[in-house]
Amino acid sequence: MSIQKFLMVILTLSAVLSLTACGNRPSKSASSTVNSYSTSPVQTSSAQKTTPQRSSLTTMGKFDHVKTGHEGSSRNQVFTILGKPDKTSKATKKGSNKGSTVYTWNQSQQKNISIDIVKNRAISKNVFQINSSAKITSAQYHQIKKTTHLSAVKQQLGLPAEEMVMGNKGPYSSQTIVYLAKNKQQSYTFNFINQRLADKTASTSKDKTVKSQNTHPIK
């Protein structure tokens, strides 16, 4: 299994867990939140009016400038930042994102950005940057405690190999970052709700299998 495919499996599982955690909160369901992205009227904020040109931004700069959620970037704003996509695909009929379109931009062989758009609004975004990412150890992984802020984790560990953002803010906003070990055979996944660490998992890739090594809640 390639590193990128391995990370995709890890991130997909993490996204499901994040949505499940959000669904357990005593308020409207995650699926209704996704629908609110689709049916809400288009709004233009002052930040969106000053969308930067793609040539002036790094890969992470482009990724950070794409907004997701209720007031997410429009399709045209995403294209202004990232340019013409290298790949376009439709989401499957199953799941809450039915009818969404996923656009992918290949920055290099092991660096790309994907944006999921529903009804002209970006609802989630994902970036791979395997070669330029920081490699961490098991000791570093175990040092990160529950409720730590996303920015603090990234500052402590460095650039993640993969990052996914869903929504914008509040209890239905989730972020996932994944780091690799130096041998690239183990990954460390950190799941956040509204920028605060909710859980983390260490996984290994061997003979096309993914084995969870830490399924216990963070203490």
PDB file of C-alpha atoms in Angstrom:
ATOM      1  CA  MET A   1       0.000   0.000   0.000  1.00  0.00           C
ATOM      2  CA  SER A   2       1.447   3.405  -0.960  1.00  0.00           C
ATOM      3  CA  ILE A   3       1.961   6.035   1.728  1.00  0.00           C
ATOM      4  CA  GLN A   4      -0.689   8.302   0.219  1.00  0.00           C
ATOM      5  CA  LYS A   5      -3.277   5.497   0.035  1.00  0.00           C
ATOM      6  CA  PHE A   6      -2.451   4.535   3.620  1.00  0.00           C
ATOM      7  CA  LEU A   7      -3.023   8.124   4.742  1.00  0.00           C
ATOM      8  CA  MET A   8      -6.275   8.286   2.791  1.00  0.00           C
ATOM      9  CA  VAL A   9      -7.576   5.231   4.681  1.00  0.00           C
ATOM     10  CA  ILE A  10      -6.533   6.753   8.011  1.00  0.00           C
ATOM     11  CA  LEU A  11      -8.148  10.101   7.192  1.00  0.00           C
ATOM     12  CA  THR A  12     -11.387   8.521   5.984  1.00  0.00           C
ATOM     13  CA  LEU A  13     -11.730   6.585   9.235  1.00  0.00           C
ATOM     14  CA  SER A  14     -10.939   9.724  11.220  1.00  0.00           C
ATOM     15  CA  ALA A  15     -13.576  11.726   9.362  1.00  0.00           C
ATOM     16  CA  VAL A  16     -16.206   9.109  10.169  1.00  0.00           C
ATOM     17  CA  LEU A  17     -15.231   9.171  13.845  1.00  0.00           C
ATOM     18  CA  SER A  18     -15.366  12.980  13.914  1.00  0.00           C
ATOM     19  CA  LEU A  19     -18.842  13.055  12.404  1.00  0.00           C
ATOM     20  CA  THR A  20     -19.969  10.372  14.856  1.00  0.00           C
ATOM     21  CA  ALA A  21     -18.653  12.395  17.779  1.00  0.00           C
ATOM     22  CA  CYS A  22     -20.458  15.485  16.524  1.00  0.00           C
ATOM     23  CA  GLY A  23     -23.644  13.471  16.101  1.00  0.00           C
ATOM     24  CA  ASN A  24     -23.593  12.544  19.773  1.00  0.00           C
ATOM     25  CA  ARG A  25     -23.903  16.179  20.838  1.00  0.00           C
ATOM     26  CA  PRO A  26     -27.339  17.355  22.058  1.00  0.00           C
ATOM     27  CA  SER A  27     -28.075  19.591  19.091  1.00  0.00           C
ATOM     28  CA  LYS A  28     -28.869  19.299  15.401  1.00  0.00           C
ATOM     29  CA  SER A  29     -27.275  16.424  13.507  1.00  0.00           C
ATOM     30  CA  ALA A  30     -24.102  16.606  11.450  1.00  0.00           C
ATOM     31  CA  SER A  31     -26.041  15.794   8.311  1.00  0.00           C
ATOM     32  CA  SER A  32     -28.352  18.734   8.842  1.00  0.00           C
ATOM     33  CA  THR A  33     -25.297  20.925   9.217  1.00  0.00           C
ATOM     34  CA  VAL A  34     -23.988  19.739   5.866  1.00  0.00           C
ATOM     35  CA  ASN A  35     -27.384  20.499   4.384  1.00  0.00           C
ATOM     36  CA  SER A  36     -27.238  23.991   5.853  1.00  0.00           C
ATOM     37  CA  TYR A  37     -24.076  24.551   3.855  1.00  0.00           C
ATOM     38  CA  SER A  38     -25.959  23.561   0.741  1.00  0.00           C
ATOM     39  CA  THR A  39     -29.116  25.614   1.235  1.00  0.00           C
ATOM     40  CA  SER A  40     -27.850  28.780   2.903  1.00  0.00           C
ATOM     41  CA  PRO A  41     -27.821  31.930   0.732  1.00  0.00           C
ATOM     42  CA  VAL A  42     -24.509  33.017  -0.748  1.00  0.00           C
ATOM     43  CA  GLN A  43     -22.775  35.582   1.444  1.00  0.00           C
ATOM     44  CA  THR A  44     -19.714  37.626   0.637  1.00  0.00           C
ATOM     45  CA  SER A  45     -17.430  38.689   3.446  1.00  0.00           C
ATOM     46  CA  SER A  46     -14.729  41.333   3.302  1.00  0.00           C
ATOM     47  CA  ALA A  47     -12.102  38.585   3.552  1.00  0.00           C
ATOM     48  CA  GLN A  48     -13.551  36.820   0.520  1.00  0.00           C
ATOM     49  CA  LYS A  49     -13.545  40.052  -1.503  1.00  0.00           C
ATOM     50  CA  THR A  50      -9.768  40.190  -1.188  1.00  0.00           C
ATOM     51  CA  THR A  51      -9.069  36.658  -2.396  1.00  0.00           C
ATOM     52  CA  PRO A  52      -5.302  36.430  -3.019  1.00  0.00           C
ATOM     53  CA  GLN A  53      -3.830  35.384  -6.339  1.00  0.00           C
ATOM     54  CA  ARG A  54      -2.506  31.818  -6.388  1.00  0.00           C
ATOM     55  CA  SER A  55       0.978  32.782  -7.648  1.00  0.00           C
ATOM     56  CA  SER A  56       1.763  34.630  -4.393  1.00  0.00           C
ATOM     57  CA  LEU A  57       1.011  31.719  -2.053  1.00  0.00           C
ATOM     58  CA  THR A  58       2.760  28.544  -0.907  1.00  0.00           C
ATOM     59  CA  THR A  59       0.877  25.238  -0.872  1.00  0.00           C
ATOM     60  CA  MET A  60      -0.165  25.753   2.757  1.00  0.00           C
ATOM     61  CA  GLY A  61      -0.913  29.406   2.041  1.00  0.00           C
ATOM     62  CA  LYS A  62      -3.357  28.353  -0.672  1.00  0.00           C
ATOM     63  CA  PHE A  63      -4.861  25.699   1.591  1.00  0.00           C
ATOM     64  CA  ASP A  64      -5.329  28.144   4.478  1.00  0.00           C
ATOM     65  CA  HIS A  65      -6.992  30.776   2.274  1.00  0.00           C
ATOM     66  CA  VAL A  66      -9.772  28.390   1.205  1.00  0.00           C
ATOM     67  CA  LYS A  67     -12.594  28.774   3.727  1.00  0.00           C
ATOM     68  CA  THR A  68     -14.969  25.906   4.534  1.00  0.00           C
ATOM     69  CA  GLY A  69     -18.381  25.664   6.154  1.00  0.00           C
ATOM     70  CA  HIS A  70     -21.442  27.916   6.230  1.00  0.00           C
ATOM     71  CA  GLU A  71     -19.550  30.867   4.722  1.00  0.00           C
ATOM     72  CA  GLY A  72     -17.082  28.764   2.771  1.00  0.00           C
ATOM     73  CA  SER A  73     -15.259  29.958  -0.317  1.00  0.00           C
ATOM     74  CA  SER A  74     -17.230  29.848  -3.554  1.00  0.00           C
ATOM     75  CA  ARG A  75     -16.117  27.692  -6.475  1.00  0.00           C
ATOM     76  CA  ASN A  76     -14.783  30.766  -8.300  1.00  0.00           C
ATOM     77  CA  GLN A  77     -12.860  31.916  -5.234  1.00  0.00           C
ATOM     78  CA  VAL A  78     -11.304  28.461  -4.861  1.00  0.00           C
ATOM     79  CA  PHE A  79     -10.258  28.488  -8.523  1.00  0.00           C
ATOM     80  CA  THR A  80      -8.793  31.992  -8.133  1.00  0.00           C
ATOM     81  CA  ILE A  81      -6.598  30.731  -5.308  1.00  0.00           C
ATOM     82  CA  LEU A  82      -5.659  27.319  -6.730  1.00  0.00           C
ATOM     83  CA  GLY A  83      -6.120  27.697 -10.483  1.00  0.00           C
ATOM     84  CA  LYS A  84      -7.607  25.090 -12.796  1.00  0.00           C
ATOM     85  CA  PRO A  85      -7.971  21.695 -11.039  1.00  0.00           C
ATOM     86  CA  ASP A  86      -6.041  18.675 -12.287  1.00  0.00           C
ATOM     87  CA  LYS A  87      -8.871  16.290 -11.422  1.00  0.00           C
ATOM     88  CA  THR A  88     -12.627  16.542 -10.872  1.00  0.00           C
ATOM     89  CA  SER A  89     -14.758  13.783  -9.367  1.00  0.00           C
ATOM     90  CA  LYS A  90     -18.278  13.378  -8.014  1.00  0.00           C
ATOM     91  CA  ALA A  91     -18.975  12.083  -4.508  1.00  0.00           C
ATOM     92  CA  THR A  92     -20.692   8.702  -4.248  1.00  0.00           C
ATOM     93  CA  LYS A  93     -24.467   8.477  -3.887  1.00  0.00           C
ATOM     94  CA  LYS A  94     -24.068   7.246  -0.327  1.00  0.00           C
ATOM     95  CA  GLY A  95     -23.270   9.536   2.591  1.00  0.00           C
ATOM     96  CA  SER A  96     -24.200  13.037   3.678  1.00  0.00           C
ATOM     97  CA  ASN A  97     -22.150  14.724   0.944  1.00  0.00           C
ATOM     98  CA  LYS A  98     -24.254  13.337  -1.904  1.00  0.00           C
ATOM     99  CA  GLY A  99     -24.098  15.689  -4.855  1.00  0.00           C
ATOM    100  CA  SER A 100     -20.751  17.205  -3.912  1.00  0.00           C
ATOM    101  CA  THR A 101     -17.867  17.670  -6.321  1.00  0.00           C
ATOM    102  CA  VAL A 102     -14.256  17.057  -5.303  1.00  0.00           C
ATOM    103  CA  TYR A 103     -11.580  19.095  -7.080  1.00  0.00           C
ATOM    104  CA  THR A 104      -7.910  18.110  -6.810  1.00  0.00           C
ATOM    105  CA  TRP A 105      -4.769  20.143  -7.532  1.00  0.00           C
ATOM    106  CA  ASN A 106      -1.444  18.302  -7.854  1.00  0.00           C
ATOM    107  CA  GLN A 107       1.370  20.519  -6.602  1.00  0.00           C
ATOM    108  CA  SER A 108       3.888  17.675  -7.081  1.00  0.00           C
ATOM    109  CA  GLN A 109       3.978  13.860  -7.044  1.00  0.00           C
ATOM    110  CA  GLN A 110       3.480  13.703  -3.262  1.00  0.00           C
ATOM    111  CA  LYS A 111       1.803  17.046  -2.612  1.00  0.00           C
ATOM    112  CA  ASN A 112      -1.794  17.873  -3.504  1.00  0.00           C
ATOM    113  CA  ILE A 113      -4.884  19.731  -2.331  1.00  0.00           C
ATOM    114  CA  SER A 114      -8.503  18.531  -2.586  1.00  0.00           C
ATOM    115  CA  ILE A 115     -11.594  20.687  -2.020  1.00  0.00           C
ATOM    116  CA  ASP A 116     -15.132  19.296  -1.578  1.00  0.00           C
ATOM    117  CA  ILE A 117     -17.778  21.723  -2.891  1.00  0.00           C
ATOM    118  CA  VAL A 118     -21.560  21.539  -2.433  1.00  0.00           C
ATOM    119  CA  LYS A 119     -23.927  24.087  -3.993  1.00  0.00           C
ATOM    120  CA  ASN A 120     -21.058  26.466  -4.817  1.00  0.00           C
ATOM    121  CA  ARG A 121     -19.589  26.370  -1.300  1.00  0.00           C
ATOM    122  CA  ALA A 122     -16.437  24.607  -0.041  1.00  0.00           C
ATOM    123  CA  ILE A 123     -17.475  22.355   2.852  1.00  0.00           C
ATOM    124  CA  SER A 124     -14.186  20.505   3.440  1.00  0.00           C
ATOM    125  CA  LYS A 125     -10.575  20.596   2.309  1.00  0.00           C
ATOM    126  CA  ASN A 126      -7.621  18.223   2.417  1.00  0.00           C
ATOM    127  CA  VAL A 127      -3.885  18.621   1.799  1.00  0.00           C
ATOM    128  CA  PHE A 128      -1.142  15.968   1.327  1.00  0.00           C
ATOM    129  CA  GLN A 129       2.511  17.002   1.689  1.00  0.00           C
ATOM    130  CA  ILE A 130       4.416  13.860   2.523  1.00  0.00           C
ATOM    131  CA  ASN A 131       8.006  14.742   1.583  1.00  0.00           C
ATOM    132  CA  SER A 132       8.075  18.185   3.214  1.00  0.00           C
ATOM    133  CA  SER A 133       6.274  17.113   6.384  1.00  0.00           C
ATOM    134  CA  ALA A 134       7.811  16.666   9.826  1.00  0.00           C
ATOM    135  CA  LYS A 135       8.454  13.089  10.976  1.00  0.00           C
ATOM    136  CA  ILE A 136       7.690  12.401  14.640  1.00  0.00           C
ATOM    137  CA  THR A 137       8.425   9.752  17.261  1.00  0.00           C
ATOM    138  CA  SER A 138       6.179   7.738  19.551  1.00  0.00           C
ATOM    139  CA  ALA A 139       7.418   9.818  22.493  1.00  0.00           C
ATOM    140  CA  GLN A 140       6.327  13.052  20.786  1.00  0.00           C
ATOM    141  CA  TYR A 141       2.940  11.505  20.015  1.00  0.00           C
ATOM    142  CA  HIS A 142       2.335  10.552  23.648  1.00  0.00           C
ATOM    143  CA  GLN A 143       3.280  14.036  24.885  1.00  0.00           C
ATOM    144  CA  ILE A 144       0.235  15.619  23.218  1.00  0.00           C
ATOM    145  CA  LYS A 145      -2.660  15.879  25.668  1.00  0.00           C
ATOM    146  CA  LYS A 146      -6.416  16.082  25.220  1.00  0.00           C
ATOM    147  CA  THR A 147      -7.929  19.571  24.597  1.00  0.00           C
ATOM    148  CA  THR A 148      -4.601  20.913  23.286  1.00  0.00           C
ATOM    149  CA  HIS A 149      -5.249  23.558  20.624  1.00  0.00           C
ATOM    150  CA  LEU A 150      -4.612  22.638  16.981  1.00  0.00           C
ATOM    151  CA  SER A 151      -2.117  25.464  16.461  1.00  0.00           C
ATOM    152  CA  ALA A 152      -0.152  24.378  19.543  1.00  0.00           C
ATOM    153  CA  VAL A 153       0.106  20.789  18.269  1.00  0.00           C
ATOM    154  CA  LYS A 154       1.322  21.947  14.849  1.00  0.00           C
ATOM    155  CA  GLN A 155       3.798  24.321  16.450  1.00  0.00           C
ATOM    156  CA  GLN A 156       5.167  21.528  18.650  1.00  0.00           C
ATOM    157  CA  LEU A 157       5.267  18.753  16.028  1.00  0.00           C
ATOM    158  CA  GLY A 158       5.800  20.693  12.801  1.00  0.00           C
ATOM    159  CA  LEU A 159       4.134  20.401   9.393  1.00  0.00           C
ATOM    160  CA  PRO A 160       1.767  17.370   9.182  1.00  0.00           C
ATOM    161  CA  ALA A 161       1.842  14.928   6.270  1.00  0.00           C
ATOM    162  CA  GLU A 162      -1.895  15.393   5.838  1.00  0.00           C
ATOM    163  CA  GLU A 163      -4.535  17.787   7.105  1.00  0.00           C
ATOM    164  CA  MET A 164      -8.311  17.815   6.657  1.00  0.00           C
ATOM    165  CA  VAL A 165     -10.721  20.567   7.713  1.00  0.00           C
ATOM    166  CA  MET A 166     -14.522  20.304   7.788  1.00  0.00           C
ATOM    167  CA  GLY A 167     -16.732  23.277   8.620  1.00  0.00           C
ATOM    168  CA  ASN A 168     -15.537  26.541  10.120  1.00  0.00           C
ATOM    169  CA  LYS A 169     -16.163  26.909  13.849  1.00  0.00           C
ATOM    170  CA  GLY A 170     -18.387  25.543  16.589  1.00  0.00           C
ATOM    171  CA  PRO A 171     -19.233  21.943  17.656  1.00  0.00           C
ATOM    172  CA  TYR A 172     -19.571  20.762  14.035  1.00  0.00           C
ATOM    173  CA  SER A 173     -16.152  22.016  13.016  1.00  0.00           C
ATOM    174  CA  SER A 174     -13.575  19.224  12.833  1.00  0.00           C
ATOM    175  CA  GLN A 175      -9.912  19.088  11.933  1.00  0.00           C
ATOM    176  CA  THR A 176      -7.665  16.069  11.443  1.00  0.00           C
ATOM    177  CA  ILE A 177      -3.887  16.074  11.082  1.00  0.00           C
ATOM    178  CA  VAL A 178      -1.681  13.053  10.371  1.00  0.00           C
ATOM    179  CA  TYR A 179       2.054  12.651  10.966  1.00  0.00           C
ATOM    180  CA  LEU A 180       4.380   9.882   9.810  1.00  0.00           C
ATOM    181  CA  ALA A 181       7.201   8.161  11.660  1.00  0.00           C
ATOM    182  CA  LYS A 182      10.691   8.461  10.172  1.00  0.00           C
ATOM    183  CA  ASN A 183      10.391   5.010   8.584  1.00  0.00           C
ATOM    184  CA  LYS A 184       7.005   6.051   7.104  1.00  0.00           C
ATOM    185  CA  GLN A 185       5.517   2.733   8.254  1.00  0.00           C
ATOM    186  CA  GLN A 186       3.576   4.235  11.146  1.00  0.00           C
ATOM    187  CA  SER A 187       1.180   7.173  11.278  1.00  0.00           C
ATOM    188  CA  TYR A 188      -0.090   9.294  14.151  1.00  0.00           C
ATOM    189  CA  THR A 189      -3.561  10.800  13.750  1.00  0.00           C
ATOM    190  CA  PHE A 190      -4.937  13.682  15.818  1.00  0.00           C
ATOM    191  CA  ASN A 191      -8.664  14.515  15.646  1.00  0.00           C
ATOM    192  CA  PHE A 192      -9.931  17.926  16.755  1.00  0.00           C
ATOM    193  CA  ILE A 193     -13.398  19.353  17.385  1.00  0.00           C
ATOM    194  CA  ASN A 194     -13.520  23.152  17.093  1.00  0.00           C
ATOM    195  CA  GLN A 195      -9.694  23.341  17.207  1.00  0.00           C
ATOM    196  CA  ARG A 196      -9.351  21.277  20.428  1.00  0.00           C
ATOM    197  CA  LEU A 197      -7.871  17.754  20.492  1.00  0.00           C
ATOM    198  CA  ALA A 198     -10.619  15.164  20.998  1.00  0.00           C
ATOM    199  CA  ASP A 199      -8.724  11.908  20.373  1.00  0.00           C
ATOM    200  CA  LYS A 200      -5.606  10.479  18.775  1.00  0.00           C
ATOM    201  CA  THR A 201      -4.574   7.149  17.230  1.00  0.00           C
ATOM    202  CA  ALA A 202      -1.322   5.437  16.213  1.00  0.00           C
ATOM    203  CA  SER A 203      -1.559   3.089  13.216  1.00  0.00           C
ATOM    204  CA  THR A 204       0.810   0.923  11.196  1.00  0.00           C
ATOM    205  CA  SER A 205       0.868  -0.015   7.526  1.00  0.00           C
ATOM    206  CA  LYS A 206       1.990  -3.550   6.696  1.00  0.00           C
ATOM    207  CA  ASP A 207       0.912  -5.956   3.985  1.00  0.00           C
ATOM    208  CA  LYS A 208      -1.987  -3.654   2.998  1.00  0.00           C
ATOM    209  CA  THR A 209      -3.454  -3.625   6.497  1.00  0.00           C
ATOM    210  CA  VAL A 210      -4.116  -0.842   8.965  1.00  0.00           C
ATOM    211  CA  LYS A 211      -3.809  -1.810  12.620  1.00  0.00           C
ATOM    212  CA  SER A 212      -4.926   0.553  15.370  1.00  0.00           C
ATOM    213  CA  GLN A 213      -2.476   0.650  18.269  1.00  0.00           C
ATOM    214  CA  ASN A 214      -4.269   3.139  20.515  1.00  0.00           C
ATOM    215  CA  THR A 215      -8.042   3.028  20.668  1.00  0.00           C
ATOM    216  CA  HIS A 216      -8.360   4.234  24.256  1.00  0.00           C
ATOM    217  CA  PRO A 217      -9.590   7.770  25.044  1.00  0.00           C
ATOM    218  CA  ILE A 218      -6.920  10.343  25.784  1.00  0.00           C
ATOM    219  CA  LYS A 219      -6.316  10.799  29.483  1.00  0.00           C
TER     220      LYS A 219
END
